[in-house]
């Protein structure tokens, strides 16, 4: 199954990793460039999930359009993300099946 996990904090990273470990095609979305580059380069998210090597099939992006190409979306972010509501409101227009 093609999945996207929105939010690359500790919870979102863990959920995305478990999905990838179970054979799903997973993309993790983040708004933080430091997390984006670290996961891409080292398969680690030391800020939110220290000491864990992530599944090497896990993809990461900062582009919300990833929701257009998924079977399911999982929302894993803190309430404080509401300050980014303009960007997140784009999700309402995507057909995520």
Backbone as XML, in Angstrom:
<?xml version="1.0"?>
<chain id="A" units="angstrom">
  <residue number="1" name="UNK">
    <atom name="N" x="0.843" y="-1.178" z="0.000"/>
    <atom name="CA" x="0.000" y="0.000" z="0.000"/>
    <atom name="C" x="0.886" y="1.238" z="0.000"/>
  </residue>
  <residue number="2" name="UNK">
    <atom name="N" x="0.493" y="2.242" z="-0.745"/>
    <atom name="CA" x="1.222" y="3.495" z="-0.812"/>
    <atom name="C" x="0.680" y="4.435" z="0.262"/>
  </residue>
  <residue number="3" name="UNK">
    <atom name="N" x="1.556" y="4.836" z="1.187"/>
    <atom name="CA" x="1.140" y="5.629" z="2.344"/>
    <atom name="C" x="1.968" y="6.908" z="2.441"/>
  </residue>
  <residue number="4" name="UNK">
    <atom name="N" x="1.365" y="7.928" z="3.027"/>
    <atom name="CA" x="2.096" y="9.130" z="3.406"/>
    <atom name="C" x="1.822" y="9.374" z="4.884"/>
  </residue>
  <residue number="5" name="UNK">
    <atom name="N" x="2.869" y="9.756" z="5.597"/>
    <atom name="CA" x="2.740" y="10.135" z="7.005"/>
    <atom name="C" x="3.110" y="11.606" z="7.085"/>
  </residue>
  <residue number="6" name="UNK">
    <atom name="N" x="2.169" y="12.414" z="7.532"/>
    <atom name="CA" x="2.374" y="13.857" z="7.635"/>
    <atom name="C" x="2.827" y="14.193" z="9.045"/>
  </residue>
  <residue number="7" name="UNK">
    <atom name="N" x="4.060" y="14.628" z="9.152"/>
    <atom name="CA" x="4.647" y="14.971" z="10.441"/>
    <atom name="C" x="5.809" y="14.054" z="10.751"/>
  </residue>
  <residue number="8" name="UNK">
    <atom name="N" x="7.012" y="14.613" z="10.801"/>
    <atom name="CA" x="8.223" y="13.815" z="11.006"/>
    <atom name="C" x="8.801" y="14.002" z="12.395"/>
  </residue>
  <residue number="9" name="UNK">
    <atom name="N" x="7.917" y="14.185" z="13.371"/>
    <atom name="CA" x="8.355" y="14.200" z="14.762"/>
    <atom name="C" x="8.556" y="12.768" z="15.227"/>
  </residue>
  <residue number="10" name="UNK">
    <atom name="N" x="8.601" y="12.564" z="16.524"/>
    <atom name="CA" x="8.859" y="11.214" z="17.039"/>
    <atom name="C" x="7.748" y="10.244" z="16.657"/>
  </residue>
  <residue number="11" name="UNK">
    <atom name="N" x="6.514" y="10.653" z="16.801"/>
    <atom name="CA" x="5.388" y="9.768" z="16.496"/>
    <atom name="C" x="5.298" y="9.488" z="14.996"/>
  </residue>
  <residue number="12" name="UNK">
    <atom name="N" x="5.336" y="10.530" z="14.177"/>
    <atom name="CA" x="5.228" y="10.345" z="12.731"/>
    <atom name="C" x="6.370" y="9.525" z="12.158"/>
  </residue>
  <residue number="13" name="UNK">
    <atom name="N" x="7.581" y="9.768" z="12.640"/>
    <atom name="CA" x="8.736" y="9.003" z="12.166"/>
    <atom name="C" x="8.599" y="7.536" z="12.541"/>
  </residue>
  <residue number="14" name="UNK">
    <atom name="N" x="8.151" y="7.275" z="13.769"/>
    <atom name="CA" x="7.978" y="5.887" z="14.219"/>
    <atom name="C" x="6.901" y="5.173" z="13.407"/>
  </residue>
  <residue number="15" name="UNK">
    <atom name="N" x="5.769" y="5.838" z="13.183"/>
    <atom name="CA" x="4.685" y="5.239" z="12.397"/>
    <atom name="C" x="5.159" y="4.954" z="10.971"/>
  </residue>
  <residue number="16" name="UNK">
    <atom name="N" x="5.836" y="5.918" z="10.355"/>
    <atom name="CA" x="6.331" y="5.731" z="8.990"/>
    <atom name="C" x="7.318" y="4.570" z="8.924"/>
  </residue>
  <residue number="17" name="UNK">
    <atom name="N" x="8.181" y="4.466" z="9.916"/>
    <atom name="CA" x="9.177" y="3.396" z="9.927"/>
    <atom name="C" x="8.525" y="2.024" z="10.078"/>
  </residue>
  <residue number="18" name="UNK">
    <atom name="N" x="7.530" y="1.917" z="10.946"/>
    <atom name="CA" x="6.820" y="0.638" z="11.126"/>
    <atom name="C" x="6.100" y="0.250" z="9.838"/>
  </residue>
  <residue number="19" name="UNK">
    <atom name="N" x="5.461" y="1.214" z="9.191"/>
    <atom name="CA" x="4.799" y="0.926" z="7.915"/>
    <atom name="C" x="5.814" y="0.443" z="6.871"/>
  </residue>
  <residue number="20" name="UNK">
    <atom name="N" x="6.963" y="1.114" z="6.791"/>
    <atom name="CA" x="8.002" y="0.707" z="5.836"/>
    <atom name="C" x="8.552" y="-0.673" z="6.188"/>
  </residue>
  <residue number="21" name="UNK">
    <atom name="N" x="8.729" y="-0.940" z="7.480"/>
    <atom name="CA" x="9.210" y="-2.262" z="7.912"/>
    <atom name="C" x="8.245" y="-3.372" z="7.524"/>
  </residue>
  <residue number="22" name="UNK">
    <atom name="N" x="6.979" y="-3.026" z="7.378"/>
    <atom name="CA" x="5.964" y="-4.002" z="7.011"/>
    <atom name="C" x="5.680" y="-4.031" z="5.507"/>
  </residue>
  <residue number="23" name="UNK">
    <atom name="N" x="6.588" y="-3.469" z="4.729"/>
    <atom name="CA" x="6.521" y="-3.611" z="3.285"/>
    <atom name="C" x="5.716" y="-2.571" z="2.535"/>
  </residue>
  <residue number="24" name="UNK">
    <atom name="N" x="5.230" y="-1.546" z="3.222"/>
    <atom name="CA" x="4.459" y="-0.508" z="2.536"/>
    <atom name="C" x="5.392" y="0.510" z="1.880"/>
  </residue>
  <residue number="25" name="UNK">
    <atom name="N" x="4.909" y="1.133" z="0.837"/>
    <atom name="CA" x="5.619" y="2.200" z="0.138"/>
    <atom name="C" x="5.282" y="3.496" z="0.869"/>
  </residue>
  <residue number="26" name="UNK">
    <atom name="N" x="6.214" y="3.991" z="1.688"/>
    <atom name="CA" x="5.914" y="5.083" z="2.621"/>
    <atom name="C" x="6.733" y="6.326" z="2.297"/>
  </residue>
  <residue number="27" name="UNK">
    <atom name="N" x="6.044" y="7.474" z="2.310"/>
    <atom name="CA" x="6.694" y="8.769" z="2.226"/>
    <atom name="C" x="6.350" y="9.547" z="3.487"/>
  </residue>
  <residue number="28" name="UNK">
    <atom name="N" x="7.359" y="10.071" z="4.137"/>
    <atom name="CA" x="7.213" y="10.885" z="5.345"/>
    <atom name="C" x="7.304" y="12.344" z="4.939"/>
  </residue>
  <residue number="29" name="UNK">
    <atom name="N" x="6.340" y="13.166" z="5.372"/>
    <atom name="CA" x="6.351" y="14.595" z="5.063"/>
    <atom name="C" x="6.848" y="15.369" z="6.265"/>
  </residue>
  <residue number="30" name="UNK">
    <atom name="N" x="7.718" y="16.339" z="6.020"/>
    <atom name="CA" x="8.207" y="17.221" z="7.078"/>
    <atom name="C" x="8.228" y="18.659" z="6.595"/>
  </residue>
  <residue number="31" name="UNK">
    <atom name="N" x="8.137" y="19.570" z="7.541"/>
    <atom name="CA" x="8.278" y="20.991" z="7.230"/>
    <atom name="C" x="9.670" y="21.483" z="7.612"/>
  </residue>
  <residue number="32" name="UNK">
    <atom name="N" x="10.467" y="20.613" z="8.218"/>
    <atom name="CA" x="11.789" y="20.997" z="8.717"/>
    <atom name="C" x="12.898" y="20.495" z="7.788"/>
  </residue>
  <residue number="33" name="UNK">
    <atom name="N" x="13.632" y="21.435" z="7.204"/>
    <atom name="CA" x="14.681" y="21.056" z="6.250"/>
    <atom name="C" x="15.786" y="20.234" z="6.909"/>
  </residue>
  <residue number="34" name="UNK">
    <atom name="N" x="16.094" y="20.505" z="8.177"/>
    <atom name="CA" x="17.153" y="19.734" z="8.841"/>
    <atom name="C" x="16.771" y="18.266" z="8.968"/>
  </residue>
  <residue number="35" name="UNK">
    <atom name="N" x="15.506" y="17.983" z="9.263"/>
    <atom name="CA" x="15.024" y="16.603" z="9.349"/>
    <atom name="C" x="15.027" y="15.971" z="7.957"/>
  </residue>
  <residue number="36" name="UNK">
    <atom name="N" x="14.570" y="16.712" z="6.976"/>
    <atom name="CA" x="14.542" y="16.227" z="5.595"/>
    <atom name="C" x="15.925" y="15.754" z="5.151"/>
  </residue>
  <residue number="37" name="UNK">
    <atom name="N" x="16.930" y="16.585" z="5.341"/>
    <atom name="CA" x="18.279" y="16.237" z="4.885"/>
    <atom name="C" x="18.890" y="15.105" z="5.702"/>
  </residue>
  <residue number="38" name="UNK">
    <atom name="N" x="18.660" y="15.088" z="7.014"/>
    <atom name="CA" x="19.235" y="14.026" z="7.825"/>
    <atom name="C" x="18.651" y="12.658" z="7.470"/>
  </residue>
  <residue number="39" name="UNK">
    <atom name="N" x="17.334" y="12.591" z="7.310"/>
    <atom name="CA" x="16.716" y="11.307" z="6.956"/>
    <atom name="C" x="17.184" y="10.857" z="5.577"/>
  </residue>
  <residue number="40" name="UNK">
    <atom name="N" x="17.262" y="11.771" z="4.637"/>
    <atom name="CA" x="17.732" y="11.414" z="3.290"/>
    <atom name="C" x="19.175" y="10.927" z="3.286"/>
  </residue>
  <residue number="41" name="UNK">
    <atom name="N" x="20.018" y="11.560" z="4.067"/>
    <atom name="CA" x="21.450" y="11.252" z="4.050"/>
    <atom name="C" x="21.831" y="10.061" z="4.929"/>
  </residue>
  <residue number="42" name="UNK">
    <atom name="N" x="21.191" y="9.935" z="6.104"/>
    <atom name="CA" x="21.675" y="8.940" z="7.075"/>
    <atom name="C" x="20.605" y="7.964" z="7.572"/>
  </residue>
  <residue number="43" name="UNK">
    <atom name="N" x="19.390" y="8.101" z="7.090"/>
    <atom name="CA" x="18.276" y="7.256" z="7.553"/>
    <atom name="C" x="18.128" y="7.336" z="9.067"/>
  </residue>
  <residue number="44" name="UNK">
    <atom name="N" x="18.272" y="8.543" z="9.590"/>
    <atom name="CA" x="18.109" y="8.801" z="11.026"/>
    <atom name="C" x="17.353" y="10.109" z="11.214"/>
  </residue>
  <residue number="45" name="UNK">
    <atom name="N" x="16.642" y="10.200" z="12.329"/>
    <atom name="CA" x="15.992" y="11.431" z="12.756"/>
    <atom name="C" x="16.424" y="11.650" z="14.204"/>
  </residue>
  <residue number="46" name="UNK">
    <atom name="N" x="17.657" y="12.113" z="14.368"/>
    <atom name="CA" x="18.267" y="12.203" z="15.699"/>
    <atom name="C" x="17.568" y="13.202" z="16.616"/>
  </residue>
  <residue number="47" name="UNK">
    <atom name="N" x="16.905" y="14.173" z="16.057"/>
    <atom name="CA" x="16.197" y="15.152" z="16.894"/>
    <atom name="C" x="14.968" y="14.528" z="17.555"/>
  </residue>
  <residue number="48" name="UNK">
    <atom name="N" x="14.211" y="13.739" z="16.828"/>
    <atom name="CA" x="12.939" y="13.229" z="17.337"/>
    <atom name="C" x="12.935" y="11.739" z="17.657"/>
  </residue>
  <residue number="49" name="UNK">
    <atom name="N" x="13.848" y="10.980" z="17.076"/>
    <atom name="CA" x="13.885" y="9.531" z="17.317"/>
    <atom name="C" x="15.355" y="9.082" z="17.384"/>
  </residue>
  <residue number="50" name="UNK">
    <atom name="N" x="16.061" y="9.561" z="18.406"/>
    <atom name="CA" x="17.500" y="9.285" z="18.486"/>
    <atom name="C" x="17.807" y="7.795" z="18.664"/>
  </residue>
  <residue number="51" name="UNK">
    <atom name="N" x="18.915" y="7.385" z="18.045"/>
    <atom name="CA" x="19.397" y="6.017" z="18.207"/>
    <atom name="C" x="18.726" y="4.982" z="17.333"/>
  </residue>
  <residue number="52" name="UNK">
    <atom name="N" x="17.826" y="5.391" z="16.470"/>
    <atom name="CA" x="17.087" y="4.451" z="15.619"/>
    <atom name="C" x="17.499" y="4.660" z="14.166"/>
  </residue>
  <residue number="53" name="UNK">
    <atom name="N" x="17.931" y="3.585" z="13.509"/>
    <atom name="CA" x="18.170" y="3.654" z="12.071"/>
    <atom name="C" x="16.854" y="3.336" z="11.367"/>
  </residue>
  <residue number="54" name="UNK">
    <atom name="N" x="16.463" y="4.203" z="10.459"/>
    <atom name="CA" x="15.186" y="4.053" z="9.764"/>
    <atom name="C" x="15.321" y="3.109" z="8.581"/>
  </residue>
  <residue number="55" name="UNK">
    <atom name="N" x="14.197" y="2.542" z="8.199"/>
    <atom name="CA" x="14.127" y="1.659" z="7.049"/>
    <atom name="C" x="14.645" y="2.397" z="5.813"/>
  </residue>
  <residue number="56" name="UNK">
    <atom name="N" x="15.511" y="1.760" z="5.062"/>
    <atom name="CA" x="16.122" y="2.404" z="3.901"/>
    <atom name="C" x="15.154" y="2.574" z="2.732"/>
  </residue>
  <residue number="57" name="UNK">
    <atom name="N" x="13.973" y="1.994" z="2.805"/>
    <atom name="CA" x="12.944" y="2.203" z="1.777"/>
    <atom name="C" x="12.052" y="3.396" z="2.092"/>
  </residue>
  <residue number="58" name="UNK">
    <atom name="N" x="12.211" y="3.978" z="3.273"/>
    <atom name="CA" x="11.413" y="5.135" z="3.677"/>
    <atom name="C" x="11.856" y="6.367" z="2.894"/>
  </residue>
  <residue number="59" name="UNK">
    <atom name="N" x="10.893" y="7.027" z="2.258"/>
    <atom name="CA" x="11.171" y="8.259" z="1.523"/>
    <atom name="C" x="10.720" y="9.438" z="2.376"/>
  </residue>
  <residue number="60" name="UNK">
    <atom name="N" x="11.292" y="10.611" z="2.141"/>
    <atom name="CA" x="10.902" y="11.814" z="2.878"/>
    <atom name="C" x="10.816" y="12.984" z="1.909"/>
  </residue>
  <residue number="61" name="UNK">
    <atom name="N" x="9.885" y="13.892" z="2.177"/>
    <atom name="CA" x="9.679" y="15.052" z="1.311"/>
    <atom name="C" x="9.170" y="16.227" z="2.143"/>
  </residue>
  <residue number="62" name="UNK">
    <atom name="N" x="9.235" y="17.407" z="1.545"/>
    <atom name="CA" x="8.615" y="18.589" z="2.136"/>
    <atom name="C" x="7.515" y="19.129" z="1.216"/>
  </residue>
  <residue number="63" name="UNK">
    <atom name="N" x="7.119" y="18.332" z="0.255"/>
    <atom name="CA" x="6.109" y="18.712" z="-0.725"/>
    <atom name="C" x="4.766" y="18.054" z="-0.385"/>
  </residue>
  <residue number="64" name="UNK">
    <atom name="N" x="3.772" y="18.864" z="-0.068"/>
    <atom name="CA" x="2.452" y="18.337" z="0.294"/>
    <atom name="C" x="1.737" y="17.652" z="-0.863"/>
  </residue>
  <residue number="65" name="UNK">
    <atom name="N" x="2.194" y="17.856" z="-2.071"/>
    <atom name="CA" x="1.554" y="17.215" z="-3.217"/>
    <atom name="C" x="1.706" y="15.707" z="-3.194"/>
  </residue>
  <residue number="66" name="UNK">
    <atom name="N" x="2.554" y="15.209" z="-2.292"/>
    <atom name="CA" x="2.716" y="13.764" z="-2.157"/>
    <atom name="C" x="1.372" y="13.100" z="-1.833"/>
  </residue>
  <residue number="67" name="UNK">
    <atom name="N" x="0.455" y="13.855" z="-1.254"/>
    <atom name="CA" x="-0.861" y="13.306" z="-0.896"/>
    <atom name="C" x="-1.696" y="12.946" z="-2.117"/>
  </residue>
  <residue number="68" name="UNK">
    <atom name="N" x="-1.382" y="13.530" z="-3.251"/>
    <atom name="CA" x="-2.131" y="13.222" z="-4.465"/>
    <atom name="C" x="-1.877" y="11.806" z="-4.969"/>
  </residue>
  <residue number="69" name="UNK">
    <atom name="N" x="-0.736" y="11.250" z="-4.576"/>
    <atom name="CA" x="-0.310" y="9.973" z="-5.136"/>
    <atom name="C" x="-0.277" y="8.868" z="-4.087"/>
  </residue>
  <residue number="70" name="UNK">
    <atom name="N" x="-1.207" y="8.899" z="-3.148"/>
    <atom name="CA" x="-1.175" y="7.928" z="-2.056"/>
    <atom name="C" x="-2.521" y="7.234" z="-1.886"/>
  </residue>
  <residue number="71" name="UNK">
    <atom name="N" x="-2.477" y="6.057" z="-1.280"/>
    <atom name="CA" x="-3.705" y="5.334" z="-0.959"/>
    <atom name="C" x="-4.256" y="5.773" z="0.398"/>
  </residue>
  <residue number="72" name="UNK">
    <atom name="N" x="-3.352" y="6.138" z="1.308"/>
    <atom name="CA" x="-3.775" y="6.514" z="2.648"/>
    <atom name="C" x="-2.838" y="7.553" z="3.236"/>
  </residue>
  <residue number="73" name="UNK">
    <atom name="N" x="-3.371" y="8.463" z="4.028"/>
    <atom name="CA" x="-2.571" y="9.495" z="4.698"/>
    <atom name="C" x="-2.774" y="9.384" z="6.200"/>
  </residue>
  <residue number="74" name="UNK">
    <atom name="N" x="-1.684" y="9.490" z="6.935"/>
    <atom name="CA" x="-1.706" y="9.440" z="8.397"/>
    <atom name="C" x="-1.201" y="10.778" z="8.905"/>
  </residue>
  <residue number="75" name="UNK">
    <atom name="N" x="-1.978" y="11.431" z="9.758"/>
    <atom name="CA" x="-1.623" y="12.740" z="10.292"/>
    <atom name="C" x="-1.025" y="12.567" z="11.677"/>
  </residue>
  <residue number="76" name="UNK">
    <atom name="N" x="0.251" y="12.936" z="11.833"/>
    <atom name="CA" x="0.959" y="12.748" z="13.092"/>
    <atom name="C" x="1.720" y="14.016" z="13.442"/>
  </residue>
  <residue number="77" name="UNK">
    <atom name="N" x="1.009" y="15.054" z="13.825"/>
    <atom name="CA" x="1.709" y="16.272" z="14.207"/>
    <atom name="C" x="1.023" y="16.937" z="15.396"/>
  </residue>
  <residue number="78" name="UNK">
    <atom name="N" x="1.801" y="17.773" z="16.073"/>
    <atom name="CA" x="1.320" y="18.472" z="17.261"/>
    <atom name="C" x="0.344" y="19.569" z="16.876"/>
  </residue>
  <residue number="79" name="UNK">
    <atom name="N" x="-0.413" y="19.998" z="17.835"/>
    <atom name="CA" x="-1.384" y="21.067" z="17.642"/>
    <atom name="C" x="-0.708" y="22.350" z="17.162"/>
  </residue>
  <residue number="80" name="UNK">
    <atom name="N" x="0.535" y="22.568" z="17.546"/>
    <atom name="CA" x="1.235" y="23.798" z="17.170"/>
    <atom name="C" x="1.394" y="23.947" z="15.661"/>
  </residue>
  <residue number="81" name="UNK">
    <atom name="N" x="1.167" y="22.891" z="14.918"/>
    <atom name="CA" x="1.262" y="22.973" z="13.463"/>
    <atom name="C" x="0.175" y="23.883" z="12.895"/>
  </residue>
  <residue number="82" name="UNK">
    <atom name="N" x="-0.825" y="24.221" z="13.699"/>
    <atom name="CA" x="-1.919" y="25.061" z="13.210"/>
    <atom name="C" x="-1.419" y="26.397" z="12.674"/>
  </residue>
  <residue number="83" name="UNK">
    <atom name="N" x="-0.239" y="26.837" z="13.126"/>
    <atom name="CA" x="0.305" y="28.082" z="12.591"/>
    <atom name="C" x="0.694" y="27.926" z="11.125"/>
  </residue>
  <residue number="84" name="UNK">
    <atom name="N" x="0.729" y="26.703" z="10.638"/>
    <atom name="CA" x="1.032" y="26.437" z="9.235"/>
    <atom name="C" x="-0.235" y="26.063" z="8.471"/>
  </residue>
  <residue number="85" name="UNK">
    <atom name="N" x="-1.382" y="26.481" z="8.966"/>
    <atom name="CA" x="-2.660" y="26.035" z="8.408"/>
    <atom name="C" x="-2.831" y="26.414" z="6.946"/>
  </residue>
  <residue number="86" name="UNK">
    <atom name="N" x="-2.226" y="27.479" z="6.499"/>
    <atom name="CA" x="-2.364" y="27.834" z="5.079"/>
    <atom name="C" x="-1.806" y="26.731" z="4.193"/>
  </residue>
  <residue number="87" name="UNK">
    <atom name="N" x="-0.640" y="26.214" z="4.533"/>
    <atom name="CA" x="-0.059" y="25.136" z="3.737"/>
    <atom name="C" x="-0.861" y="23.852" z="3.901"/>
  </residue>
  <residue number="88" name="UNK">
    <atom name="N" x="-1.259" y="23.535" z="5.110"/>
    <atom name="CA" x="-1.962" y="22.298" z="5.374"/>
    <atom name="C" x="-3.356" y="22.306" z="4.759"/>
  </residue>
  <residue number="89" name="UNK">
    <atom name="N" x="-3.955" y="23.475" z="4.576"/>
    <atom name="CA" x="-5.291" y="23.531" z="3.996"/>
    <atom name="C" x="-5.312" y="22.987" z="2.569"/>
  </residue>
  <residue number="90" name="UNK">
    <atom name="N" x="-4.150" y="22.950" z="1.934"/>
    <atom name="CA" x="-4.076" y="22.383" z="0.577"/>
    <atom name="C" x="-4.491" y="20.917" z="0.554"/>
  </residue>
  <residue number="91" name="UNK">
    <atom name="N" x="-4.337" y="20.252" z="1.684"/>
    <atom name="CA" x="-4.661" y="18.834" z="1.748"/>
    <atom name="C" x="-6.139" y="18.575" z="1.477"/>
  </residue>
  <residue number="92" name="UNK">
    <atom name="N" x="-6.976" y="19.511" z="1.823"/>
    <atom name="CA" x="-8.410" y="19.327" z="1.649"/>
    <atom name="C" x="-8.792" y="19.173" z="0.185"/>
  </residue>
  <residue number="93" name="UNK">
    <atom name="N" x="-7.960" y="19.666" z="-0.707"/>
    <atom name="CA" x="-8.272" y="19.578" z="-2.134"/>
    <atom name="C" x="-7.726" y="18.324" z="-2.790"/>
  </residue>
  <residue number="94" name="UNK">
    <atom name="N" x="-6.957" y="17.523" z="-2.050"/>
    <atom name="CA" x="-6.383" y="16.308" z="-2.605"/>
    <atom name="C" x="-7.346" y="15.147" z="-2.425"/>
  </residue>
  <residue number="95" name="UNK">
    <atom name="N" x="-7.417" y="14.312" z="-3.410"/>
    <atom name="CA" x="-8.222" y="13.092" z="-3.337"/>
    <atom name="C" x="-7.309" y="11.967" z="-2.864"/>
  </residue>
  <residue number="96" name="UNK">
    <atom name="N" x="-7.289" y="11.730" z="-1.558"/>
    <atom name="CA" x="-6.384" y="10.722" z="-0.974"/>
    <atom name="C" x="-7.034" y="9.365" z="-0.857"/>
  </residue>
  <residue number="97" name="UNK">
    <atom name="N" x="-8.164" y="9.137" z="-1.485"/>
    <atom name="CA" x="-8.877" y="7.851" z="-1.494"/>
    <atom name="C" x="-9.015" y="7.301" z="-0.099"/>
  </residue>
</chain>
